[in-house]
């Protein structure tokens, strides 16, 4: 079957028909040949038997009368039967009575006597016939014949040859017939196949098989046509569905795009509202801190005055409430920053021991007031220095230790550390703060880290606080990958444990302001301080503090005033508020740092700001300020900062600076003279050009400053720069360069106006001397 | 069996007188198979009568034959006559060689033998009126036939028998 399936249908048909035909012809021919052969043999046997019978009856008498000659004569009659080669009559004892042998044939002696009256058998090409002779039922003898069958064999071969010829011719004929007849079956099938292949190749479902008729192939053809028609319909439906689908996808995509746009808009709104919220918080803190600063400052000053006990109690109430309010504001700010994800943890080297010690120092006086012992136990296995955010660690510790002291009436607060794990690279560090305080009721333990939650409503009344402290602590610990837990028994005490991971380091911590905060060097040295502050309340507060410290204080109401004052007089220190009218703290600082005078230029500046954020502090330092104090400030803290700043650089050296403004000429014509090559007219022309053109340029610059047109500012400043530099007025040339830069970076217009004023002033100063120069040259 | 063997090997050479007459007796028996008695004398008879004229050594083998065989389903009866006139019914008459021609002629006049097959054994007997006469050629028994004698006695001989005859006299 495998062989048949691989050949084409028309060959298959030919092969089938040919096979059938050949098989039939071969079978027929062979049957006929065999039947013919058998018939010939039977005929031969019959005829030979008849001959034997005739001989038998003709030799009865000769046998009876023993006449062998007559018997022989009878046998010689067989000469006419050419196929009989030998004949004998043998008597009952087997003796030969008479024998006949054809000429050229071998003599043969018959010895076999069969039991039957008539018997024949063949051996090879010979037929033997025996016939018993009877007379009156008496057996007289037997006639024996030997017949040669080779002529029948020859005839068989002849017929077989004929049969082969017939098979060959028949096969050939069958092949041609099959070749022509198979077309009636194969052609329609092949046509159908071709149509199918065309459909398959082209994918054109409109093609049809054209075969007409009523046989099975026609039915197949019709079925195929119907099927392909259905497919065509399906195809059509499918493509329609596809189109619809595409359309729907487009619609959906459009919807998605629209939704996306809406989402983006919503996101923008959300972000904007977040920014607004942040700004609101920042300005709120400023707005609240400024008066609070004043309240606390004056309260402190008030405490120093002569007060009767009642008044003192009131003042202390103000102190308590005010400080509490400050804590609340700071906490809210911290929390909002944490929630905004704006909290950035620094990584720097620090000493755990130092941190704990400094925190304890801060709260020690409170513990002493309540007569509570503070014990510190540091794990000896703990490394000297660790990497992490020391400020946040301080905050956490301060909060927890502060709480412990706050809620403990008697007994002690013990602080201990433990190294849980040391991988060599980092350590797992556990801090425990244990107190003997009021404890936390079990049902409240889970809630204490929730915001605005305290052990009981009484707690707030009695101890103050917002309930934000622990929330912030938990957030700070968890944001740094740590974990905080609390164990507590009401009336016995509480233990707060927090575990954090720190990198190990051998690096020593860099000198830090906060670090030395605790080490107060009570210097009685007096400094002259310039305060830039617009709010009179704050001015008065600082004034009082400075008076107490016996510092000399000058007050500037804004940045511009401060600059003017600094130009007129030397100071040791500037306290700079950030938000001020006309020129703010940043701009003023920049202007100061751009000053020519080395001493004035490097004067220590401490920012005093209500913008209580890290980025704000960073900006202050980047702009050139030396330290940063957040409002409302603690007088002691401010003093510590001042002391530190002064110690760091020591008492500012009295640098001997040449008074350049007096010794140095206003202008320098060397450059011009060099290039004039002795041409006085040229020099005069250049100076005249300067005198005439600069006012014009200045007017244009001024108007563009008024219009806040930064592009024009830059252009006019640039046009002027060459004029000044040519006449060797380098200081002013530098100022113009600054204007260009400021305009480029779109700095506040007031700053540029300040520069403009300087340039104008410079022009007015040099105008008359230059005119005199021209007269001289003439 | 004896007789069958004898008949079957009748082509064997005759060596003695006994053999000769045994063969002649067998021949006489075989002749009955090839001749027809056309009148009804044989059918009416109860026995097949073989008559022997005078003494002859043939009587003994004939008697043997009669004891064993039948002719036309009839018992064979052998009778010796010295004078033919004594014969009542006879179907076959054997004339031995010592009978004189005169005796033969006279005997053949007897009316009782007018339908009998006459068998003789002396040369010339055929001319005297015998129908079949035995001869010995090359030690083999042969015979000659006189058709006139057969016809006169209303006996018809088959061609097979005639074919074997050495001479046929009309």
JSON list of C-alpha atoms in Angstrom, two decimals, chain A residues 55-56 58-75 87-100 108-110 133 140-144, chain B residues 5-13 27 140 142 164:
[
{"chain": "A", "resi": 55, "resn": "UNK", "atom": "CA", "xyz": [-5.87, -55.89, -30.21]},
{"chain": "A", "resi": 56, "resn": "UNK", "atom": "CA", "xyz": [-7.14, -57.88, -27.26]},
{"chain": "A", "resi": 58, "resn": "UNK", "atom": "CA", "xyz": [-8.38, -59.76, -32.27]},
{"chain": "A", "resi": 59, "resn": "UNK", "atom": "CA", "xyz": [-5.85, -61.90, -30.53]},
{"chain": "A", "resi": 60, "resn": "UNK", "atom": "CA", "xyz": [-8.25, -64.15, -28.61]},
{"chain": "A", "resi": 61, "resn": "UNK", "atom": "CA", "xyz": [-8.17, -66.82, -31.34]},
{"chain": "A", "resi": 62, "resn": "UNK", "atom": "CA", "xyz": [-4.42, -66.70, -31.93]},
{"chain": "A", "resi": 63, "resn": "UNK", "atom": "CA", "xyz": [-3.87, -67.08, -28.22]},
{"chain": "A", "resi": 64, "resn": "UNK", "atom": "CA", "xyz": [-6.34, -69.89, -27.93]},
{"chain": "A", "resi": 65, "resn": "UNK", "atom": "CA", "xyz": [-4.74, -71.69, -30.80]},
{"chain": "A", "resi": 66, "resn": "UNK", "atom": "CA", "xyz": [-1.14, -70.63, -29.80]},
{"chain": "A", "resi": 67, "resn": "UNK", "atom": "CA", "xyz": [-0.70, -68.88, -33.13]},
{"chain": "A", "resi": 68, "resn": "UNK", "atom": "CA", "xyz": [2.05, -66.36, -32.30]},
{"chain": "A", "resi": 69, "resn": "UNK", "atom": "CA", "xyz": [2.53, -65.37, -35.92]},
{"chain": "A", "resi": 70, "resn": "UNK", "atom": "CA", "xyz": [-1.05, -64.24, -36.30]},
{"chain": "A", "resi": 71, "resn": "UNK", "atom": "CA", "xyz": [-0.83, -62.45, -32.97]},
{"chain": "A", "resi": 72, "resn": "UNK", "atom": "CA", "xyz": [2.30, -60.69, -34.17]},
{"chain": "A", "resi": 73, "resn": "UNK", "atom": "CA", "xyz": [0.59, -59.76, -37.40]},
{"chain": "A", "resi": 74, "resn": "UNK", "atom": "CA", "xyz": [-2.22, -58.25, -35.43]},
{"chain": "A", "resi": 75, "resn": "UNK", "atom": "CA", "xyz": [0.30, -56.24, -33.42]},
{"chain": "A", "resi": 87, "resn": "UNK", "atom": "CA", "xyz": [3.30, -53.49, -27.77]},
{"chain": "A", "resi": 88, "resn": "UNK", "atom": "CA", "xyz": [3.27, -56.98, -26.27]},
{"chain": "A", "resi": 89, "resn": "UNK", "atom": "CA", "xyz": [0.84, -59.76, -25.47]},
{"chain": "A", "resi": 90, "resn": "UNK", "atom": "CA", "xyz": [1.92, -61.60, -22.39]},
{"chain": "A", "resi": 91, "resn": "UNK", "atom": "CA", "xyz": [0.25, -64.76, -21.15]},
{"chain": "A", "resi": 92, "resn": "UNK", "atom": "CA", "xyz": [-1.08, -65.37, -17.70]},
{"chain": "A", "resi": 93, "resn": "UNK", "atom": "CA", "xyz": [2.29, -66.52, -16.46]},
{"chain": "A", "resi": 94, "resn": "UNK", "atom": "CA", "xyz": [3.94, -63.33, -17.69]},
{"chain": "A", "resi": 95, "resn": "UNK", "atom": "CA", "xyz": [5.63, -64.94, -20.68]},
{"chain": "A", "resi": 96, "resn": "UNK", "atom": "CA", "xyz": [5.67, -62.91, -23.82]},
{"chain": "A", "resi": 97, "resn": "UNK", "atom": "CA", "xyz": [3.30, -64.40, -26.39]},
{"chain": "A", "resi": 98, "resn": "UNK", "atom": "CA", "xyz": [3.90, -61.79, -29.03]},
{"chain": "A", "resi": 99, "resn": "UNK", "atom": "CA", "xyz": [5.85, -58.50, -29.04]},
{"chain": "A", "resi": 100, "resn": "UNK", "atom": "CA", "xyz": [6.03, -55.51, -31.33]},
{"chain": "A", "resi": 108, "resn": "UNK", "atom": "CA", "xyz": [10.76, -52.98, -24.03]},
{"chain": "A", "resi": 109, "resn": "UNK", "atom": "CA", "xyz": [9.81, -55.91, -21.86]},
{"chain": "A", "resi": 110, "resn": "UNK", "atom": "CA", "xyz": [6.56, -55.54, -19.99]},
{"chain": "A", "resi": 133, "resn": "UNK", "atom": "CA", "xyz": [-7.90, -60.55, -22.69]},
{"chain": "A", "resi": 140, "resn": "UNK", "atom": "CA", "xyz": [-6.04, -65.53, -21.61]},
{"chain": "A", "resi": 141, "resn": "UNK", "atom": "CA", "xyz": [-3.38, -62.87, -21.38]},
{"chain": "A", "resi": 142, "resn": "UNK", "atom": "CA", "xyz": [-2.69, -59.15, -21.35]},
{"chain": "A", "resi": 143, "resn": "UNK", "atom": "CA", "xyz": [-2.17, -56.60, -24.06]},
{"chain": "A", "resi": 144, "resn": "UNK", "atom": "CA", "xyz": [0.53, -54.11, -23.05]},
{"chain": "B", "resi": 5, "resn": "UNK", "atom": "CA", "xyz": [-2.19, -73.78, -18.59]},
{"chain": "B", "resi": 6, "resn": "UNK", "atom": "CA", "xyz": [-2.23, -76.12, -21.46]},
{"chain": "B", "resi": 7, "resn": "UNK", "atom": "CA", "xyz": [-4.35, -73.84, -23.52]},
{"chain": "B", "resi": 8, "resn": "UNK", "atom": "CA", "xyz": [-2.42, -70.78, -22.58]},
{"chain": "B", "resi": 9, "resn": "UNK", "atom": "CA", "xyz": [0.86, -72.37, -23.55]},
{"chain": "B", "resi": 10, "resn": "UNK", "atom": "CA", "xyz": [-0.46, -74.03, -26.61]},
{"chain": "B", "resi": 11, "resn": "UNK", "atom": "CA", "xyz": [2.18, -72.36, -28.67]},
{"chain": "B", "resi": 12, "resn": "UNK", "atom": "CA", "xyz": [4.76, -74.56, -26.90]},
{"chain": "B", "resi": 13, "resn": "UNK", "atom": "CA", "xyz": [6.36, -77.22, -29.08]},
{"chain": "B", "resi": 27, "resn": "UNK", "atom": "CA", "xyz": [-8.14, -77.24, -30.07]},
{"chain": "B", "resi": 140, "resn": "UNK", "atom": "CA", "xyz": [3.19, -77.11, -33.80]},
{"chain": "B", "resi": 142, "resn": "UNK", "atom": "CA", "xyz": [-2.05, -76.37, -37.21]},
{"chain": "B", "resi": 164, "resn": "UNK", "atom": "CA", "xyz": [-5.79, -69.13, -38.39]}
]
